[in-house]
mmCIF file of C-alpha atoms in Angstrom:
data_model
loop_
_atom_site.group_PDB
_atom_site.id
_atom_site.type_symbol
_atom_site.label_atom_id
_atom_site.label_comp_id
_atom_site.label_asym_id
_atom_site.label_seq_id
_atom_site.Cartn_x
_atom_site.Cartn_y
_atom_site.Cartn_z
ATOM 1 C CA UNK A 1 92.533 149.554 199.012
ATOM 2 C CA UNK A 2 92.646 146.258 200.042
ATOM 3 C CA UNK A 3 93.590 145.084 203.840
ATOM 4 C CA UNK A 4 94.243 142.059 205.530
ATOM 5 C CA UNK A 5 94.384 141.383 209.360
ATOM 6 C CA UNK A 6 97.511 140.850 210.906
ATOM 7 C CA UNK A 7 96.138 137.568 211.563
ATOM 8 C CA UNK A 8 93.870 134.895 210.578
ATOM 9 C CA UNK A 9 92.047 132.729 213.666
ATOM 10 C CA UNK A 10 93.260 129.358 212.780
ATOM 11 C CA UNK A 11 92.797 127.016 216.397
ATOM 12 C CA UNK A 12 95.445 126.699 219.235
ATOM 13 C CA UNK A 13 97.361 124.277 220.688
ATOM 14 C CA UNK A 14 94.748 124.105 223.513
ATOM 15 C CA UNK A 15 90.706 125.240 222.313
ATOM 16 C CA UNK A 16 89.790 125.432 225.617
ATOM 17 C CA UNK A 17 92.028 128.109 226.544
ATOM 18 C CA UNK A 18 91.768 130.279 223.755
ATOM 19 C CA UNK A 19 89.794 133.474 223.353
ATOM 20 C CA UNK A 20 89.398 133.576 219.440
ATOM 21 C CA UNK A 21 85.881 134.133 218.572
ATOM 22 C CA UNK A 22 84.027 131.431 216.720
ATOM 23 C CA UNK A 23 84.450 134.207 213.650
ATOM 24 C CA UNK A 24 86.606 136.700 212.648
ATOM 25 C CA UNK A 25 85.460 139.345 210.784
ATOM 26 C CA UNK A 26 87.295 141.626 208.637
ATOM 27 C CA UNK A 27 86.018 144.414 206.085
ATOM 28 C CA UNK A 28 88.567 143.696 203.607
ATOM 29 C CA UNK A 29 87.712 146.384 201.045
ATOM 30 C CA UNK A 30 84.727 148.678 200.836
ATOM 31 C CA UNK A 31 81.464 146.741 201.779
ATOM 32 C CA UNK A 32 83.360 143.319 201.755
ATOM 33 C CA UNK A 33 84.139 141.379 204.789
ATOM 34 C CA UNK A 34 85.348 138.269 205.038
ATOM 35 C CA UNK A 35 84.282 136.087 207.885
ATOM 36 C CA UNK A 36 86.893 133.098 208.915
ATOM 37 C CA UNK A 37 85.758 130.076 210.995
ATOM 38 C CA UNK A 38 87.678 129.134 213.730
ATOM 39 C CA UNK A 39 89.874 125.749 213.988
ATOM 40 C CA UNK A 40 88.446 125.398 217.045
ATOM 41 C CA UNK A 41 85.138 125.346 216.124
ATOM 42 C CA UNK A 42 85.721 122.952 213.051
ATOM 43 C CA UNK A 43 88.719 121.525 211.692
ATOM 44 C CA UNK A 44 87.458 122.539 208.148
ATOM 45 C CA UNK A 45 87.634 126.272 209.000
ATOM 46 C CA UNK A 46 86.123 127.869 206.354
ATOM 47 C CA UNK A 47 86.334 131.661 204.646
ATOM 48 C CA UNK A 48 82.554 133.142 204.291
ATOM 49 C CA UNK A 49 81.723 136.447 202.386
ATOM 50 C CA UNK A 50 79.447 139.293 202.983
ATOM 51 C CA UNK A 51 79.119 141.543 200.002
ATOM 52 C CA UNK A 52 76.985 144.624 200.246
ATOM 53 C CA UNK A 53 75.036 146.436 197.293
ATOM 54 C CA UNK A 54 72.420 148.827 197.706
ATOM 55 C CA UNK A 55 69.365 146.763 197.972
ATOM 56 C CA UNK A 56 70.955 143.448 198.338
ATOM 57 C CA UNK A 57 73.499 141.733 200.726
ATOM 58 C CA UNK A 58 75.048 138.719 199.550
ATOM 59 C CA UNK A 59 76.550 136.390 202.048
ATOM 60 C CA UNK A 60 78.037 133.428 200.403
ATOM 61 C CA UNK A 61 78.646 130.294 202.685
ATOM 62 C CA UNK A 62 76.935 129.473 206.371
ATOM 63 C CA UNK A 63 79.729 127.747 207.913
ATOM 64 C CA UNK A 64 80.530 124.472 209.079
ATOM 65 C CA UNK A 65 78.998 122.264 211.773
ATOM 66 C CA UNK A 66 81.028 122.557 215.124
ATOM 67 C CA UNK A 67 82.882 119.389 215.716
ATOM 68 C CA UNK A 68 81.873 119.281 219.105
ATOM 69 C CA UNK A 69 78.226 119.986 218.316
ATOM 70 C CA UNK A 70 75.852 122.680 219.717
ATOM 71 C CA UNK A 71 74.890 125.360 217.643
ATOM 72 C CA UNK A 72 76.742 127.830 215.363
ATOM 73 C CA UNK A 73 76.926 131.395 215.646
ATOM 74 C CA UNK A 74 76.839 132.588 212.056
ATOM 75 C CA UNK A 75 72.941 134.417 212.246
ATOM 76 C CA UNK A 76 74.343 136.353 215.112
ATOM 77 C CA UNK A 77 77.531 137.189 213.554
ATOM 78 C CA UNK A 78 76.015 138.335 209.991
ATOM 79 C CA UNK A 79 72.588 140.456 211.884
ATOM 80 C CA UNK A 80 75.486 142.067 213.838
ATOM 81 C CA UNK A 81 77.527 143.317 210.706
ATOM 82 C CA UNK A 82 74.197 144.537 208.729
ATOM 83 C CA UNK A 83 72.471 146.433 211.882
ATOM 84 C CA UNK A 84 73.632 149.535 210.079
ATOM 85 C CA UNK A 85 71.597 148.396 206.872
ATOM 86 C CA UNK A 86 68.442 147.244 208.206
ATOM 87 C CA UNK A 87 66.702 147.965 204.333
ATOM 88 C CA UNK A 88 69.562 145.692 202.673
ATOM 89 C CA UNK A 89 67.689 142.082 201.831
ATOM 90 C CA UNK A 90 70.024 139.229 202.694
ATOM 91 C CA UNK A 91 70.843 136.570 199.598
ATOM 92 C CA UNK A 92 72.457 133.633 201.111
ATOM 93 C CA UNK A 93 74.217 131.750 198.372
ATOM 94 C CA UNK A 94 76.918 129.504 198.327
ATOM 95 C CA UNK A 95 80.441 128.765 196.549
ATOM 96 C CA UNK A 96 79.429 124.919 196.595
ATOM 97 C CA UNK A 97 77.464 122.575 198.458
ATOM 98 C CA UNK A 98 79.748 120.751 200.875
ATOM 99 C CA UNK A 99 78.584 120.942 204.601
ATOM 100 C CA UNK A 100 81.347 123.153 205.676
ATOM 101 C CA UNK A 101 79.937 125.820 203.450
ATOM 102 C CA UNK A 102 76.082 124.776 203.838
ATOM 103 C CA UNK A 103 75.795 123.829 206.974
ATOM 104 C CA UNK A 104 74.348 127.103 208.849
ATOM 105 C CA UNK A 105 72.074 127.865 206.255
ATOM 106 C CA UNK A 106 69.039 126.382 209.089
ATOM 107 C CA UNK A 107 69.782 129.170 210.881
ATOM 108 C CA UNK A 108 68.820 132.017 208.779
ATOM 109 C CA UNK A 109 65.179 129.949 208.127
ATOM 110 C CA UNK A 110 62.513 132.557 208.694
ATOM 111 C CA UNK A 111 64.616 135.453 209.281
ATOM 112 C CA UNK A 112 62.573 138.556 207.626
ATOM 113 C CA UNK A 113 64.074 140.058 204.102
ATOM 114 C CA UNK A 114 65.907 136.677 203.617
ATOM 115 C CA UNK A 115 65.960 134.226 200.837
ATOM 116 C CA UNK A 116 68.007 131.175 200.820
ATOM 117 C CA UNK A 117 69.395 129.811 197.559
ATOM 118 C CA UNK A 118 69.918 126.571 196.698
ATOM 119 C CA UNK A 119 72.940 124.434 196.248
ATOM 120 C CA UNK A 120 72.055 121.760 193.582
ATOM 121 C CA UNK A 121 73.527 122.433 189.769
ATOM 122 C CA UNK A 122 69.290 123.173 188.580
ATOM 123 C CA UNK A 123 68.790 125.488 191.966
ATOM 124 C CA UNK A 124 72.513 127.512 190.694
ATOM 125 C CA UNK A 125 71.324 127.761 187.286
ATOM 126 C CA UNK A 126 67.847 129.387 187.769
ATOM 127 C CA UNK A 127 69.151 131.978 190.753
ATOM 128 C CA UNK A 128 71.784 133.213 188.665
ATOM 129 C CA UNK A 129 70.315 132.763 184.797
ATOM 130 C CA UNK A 130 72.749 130.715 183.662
ATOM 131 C CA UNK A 131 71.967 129.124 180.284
ATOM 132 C CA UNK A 132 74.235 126.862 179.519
ATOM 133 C CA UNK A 133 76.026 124.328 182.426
ATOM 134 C CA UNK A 134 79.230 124.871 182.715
ATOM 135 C CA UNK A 135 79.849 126.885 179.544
ATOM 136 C CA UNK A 136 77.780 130.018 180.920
ATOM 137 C CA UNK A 137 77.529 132.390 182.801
ATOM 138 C CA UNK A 138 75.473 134.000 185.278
ATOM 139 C CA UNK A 139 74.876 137.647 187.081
ATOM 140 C CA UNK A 140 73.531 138.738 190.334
ATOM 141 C CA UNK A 141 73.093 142.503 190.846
ATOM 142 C CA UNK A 142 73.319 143.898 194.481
ATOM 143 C CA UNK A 143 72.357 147.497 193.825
ATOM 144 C CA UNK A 144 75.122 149.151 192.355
ATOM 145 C CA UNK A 145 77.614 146.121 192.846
ATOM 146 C CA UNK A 146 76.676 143.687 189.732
ATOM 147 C CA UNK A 147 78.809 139.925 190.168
ATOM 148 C CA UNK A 148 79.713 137.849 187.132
ATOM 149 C CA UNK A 149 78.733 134.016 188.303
ATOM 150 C CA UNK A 150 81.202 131.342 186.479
ATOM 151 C CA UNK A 151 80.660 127.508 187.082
ATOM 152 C CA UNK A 152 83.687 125.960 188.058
ATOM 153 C CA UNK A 153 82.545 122.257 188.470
ATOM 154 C CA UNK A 154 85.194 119.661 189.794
ATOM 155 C CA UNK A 155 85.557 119.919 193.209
ATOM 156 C CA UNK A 156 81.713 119.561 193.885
ATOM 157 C CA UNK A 157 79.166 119.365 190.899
ATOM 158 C CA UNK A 158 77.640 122.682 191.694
ATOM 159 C CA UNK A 159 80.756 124.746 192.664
ATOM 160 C CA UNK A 160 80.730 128.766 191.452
ATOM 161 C CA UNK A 161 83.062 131.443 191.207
ATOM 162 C CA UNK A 162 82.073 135.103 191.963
ATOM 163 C CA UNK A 163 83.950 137.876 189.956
ATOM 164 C CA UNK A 164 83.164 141.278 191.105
ATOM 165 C CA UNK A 165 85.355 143.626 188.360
ATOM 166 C CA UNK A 166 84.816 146.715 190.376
ATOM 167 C CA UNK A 167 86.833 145.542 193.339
ATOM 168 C CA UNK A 168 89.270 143.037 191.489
ATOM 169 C CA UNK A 169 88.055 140.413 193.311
ATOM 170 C CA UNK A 170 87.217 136.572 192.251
ATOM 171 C CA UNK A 171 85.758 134.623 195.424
ATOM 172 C CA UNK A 172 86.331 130.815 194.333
ATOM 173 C CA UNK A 173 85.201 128.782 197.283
ATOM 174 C CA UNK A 174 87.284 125.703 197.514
ATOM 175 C CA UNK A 175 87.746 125.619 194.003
ATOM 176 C CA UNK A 176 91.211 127.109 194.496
ATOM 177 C CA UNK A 177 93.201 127.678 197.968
ATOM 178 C CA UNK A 178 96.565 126.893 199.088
ATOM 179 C CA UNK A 179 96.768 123.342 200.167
ATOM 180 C CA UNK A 180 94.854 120.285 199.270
ATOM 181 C CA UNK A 181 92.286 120.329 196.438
ATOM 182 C CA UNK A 182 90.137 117.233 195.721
ATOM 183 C CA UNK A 183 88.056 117.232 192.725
ATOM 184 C CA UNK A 184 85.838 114.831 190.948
ATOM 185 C CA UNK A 185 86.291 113.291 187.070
ATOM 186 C CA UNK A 186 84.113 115.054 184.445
ATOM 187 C CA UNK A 187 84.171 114.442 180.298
ATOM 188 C CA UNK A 188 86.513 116.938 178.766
ATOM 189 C CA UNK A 189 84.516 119.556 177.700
ATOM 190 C CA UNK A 190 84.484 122.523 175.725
ATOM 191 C CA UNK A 191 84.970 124.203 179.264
ATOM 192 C CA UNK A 192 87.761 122.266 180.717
ATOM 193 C CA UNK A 193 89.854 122.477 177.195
ATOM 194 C CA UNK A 194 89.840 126.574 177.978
ATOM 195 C CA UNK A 195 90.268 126.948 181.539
ATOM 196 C CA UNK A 196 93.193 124.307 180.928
ATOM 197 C CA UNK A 197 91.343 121.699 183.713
ATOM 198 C CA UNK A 198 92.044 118.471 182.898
ATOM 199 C CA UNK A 199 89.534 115.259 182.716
ATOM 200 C CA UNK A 200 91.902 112.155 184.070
#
């Protein structure tokens, strides 16, 4: 069963008063949490992903920069929610390569049991096996909790989807959200005829 909060950290009227943490975390549905940026931390304020198998824990996105500088909490935030699981090796991938979404990766350099994906189109391809760019698809297995990979190219070269069948849930990044979406001009393609995108 899925849950939501009541709600979302999304800034205040005045930053320096408030007492929302830098991120909210939620366990959405079983071994799933959802980790929201605060506005007043960035005005991007993005969603990040923890997804927990039984060798692997995925966390897809690092955040983005704080507008005001200084450093970002994210390494402390994710080592807090997987102290339970100290045998789980930490994947962190990404949706896309924007900074909002990239931009704590530096902080989880050198942390033991961790490996850091890249963010280019070649790096996506070769962590998830995905033959063919953007007609294929690709697979990550967390132990029990297998994730279908599908390229969804057009708002950033590299962007992914994550479709985990179990659960019922596709994690799409910025690829599709409620508000404004800005995506770059590709050739039609084979893809974009039957996912109904269009090339203008």
């Amino acid at each position: 069963m899925r849950s939501f909060p009541d709600r979302w950290i999304h800034g205040a009227p005045d930053c320096a008063a408030s007492d929302d943490p830098e991120f909210q975390a939620h366990w959405m549905v079983a071994r799933t949490c959802v980790l929201r940026q605060s506005k007043c931390v960035t005005f991007e304020a993005p969603f990040l992903y923890l997804l927990l198998g039984e060798r692997t824990a995925l966390l897809l996105d690092t955040g983005g920069e704080p507008d005001a500088g200084g450093d970002l909490a994210i390494r402390t935030v994710v080592d807090g929610l997987l102290a339970a699981h100290p045998e789980l090796e930490l994947v962190v991938g990404h949706t896309h390569s924007h900074g909002d979404h990239v931009f704590g990766d530096r902080y989880f350099v050198g942390r033991p049991n961790t490996r850091i994906l890249g963010h280019r189109v070649d790096d996506v391809r070769a962590a998830y096996g995905i033959g063919a760019w953007p007609e294929g698809r690709g697979r990550i297995d967390l132990g029990g909790r297998p994730l279908t990979v599908v390229p969804a190219p057009g708002h950033e070269p590299a962007s992914v989807c994550f479709h985990d069948a179990e659960r019922g849930l596709l994690l799409t990044g910025d690829v599709l959200y409620p508000g404004l979406l800005t995506r770059a001009s590709r050739p039609r393609t084979r893809w974009s005829t039957s996912w109904g995108a269009t090339s203008r």
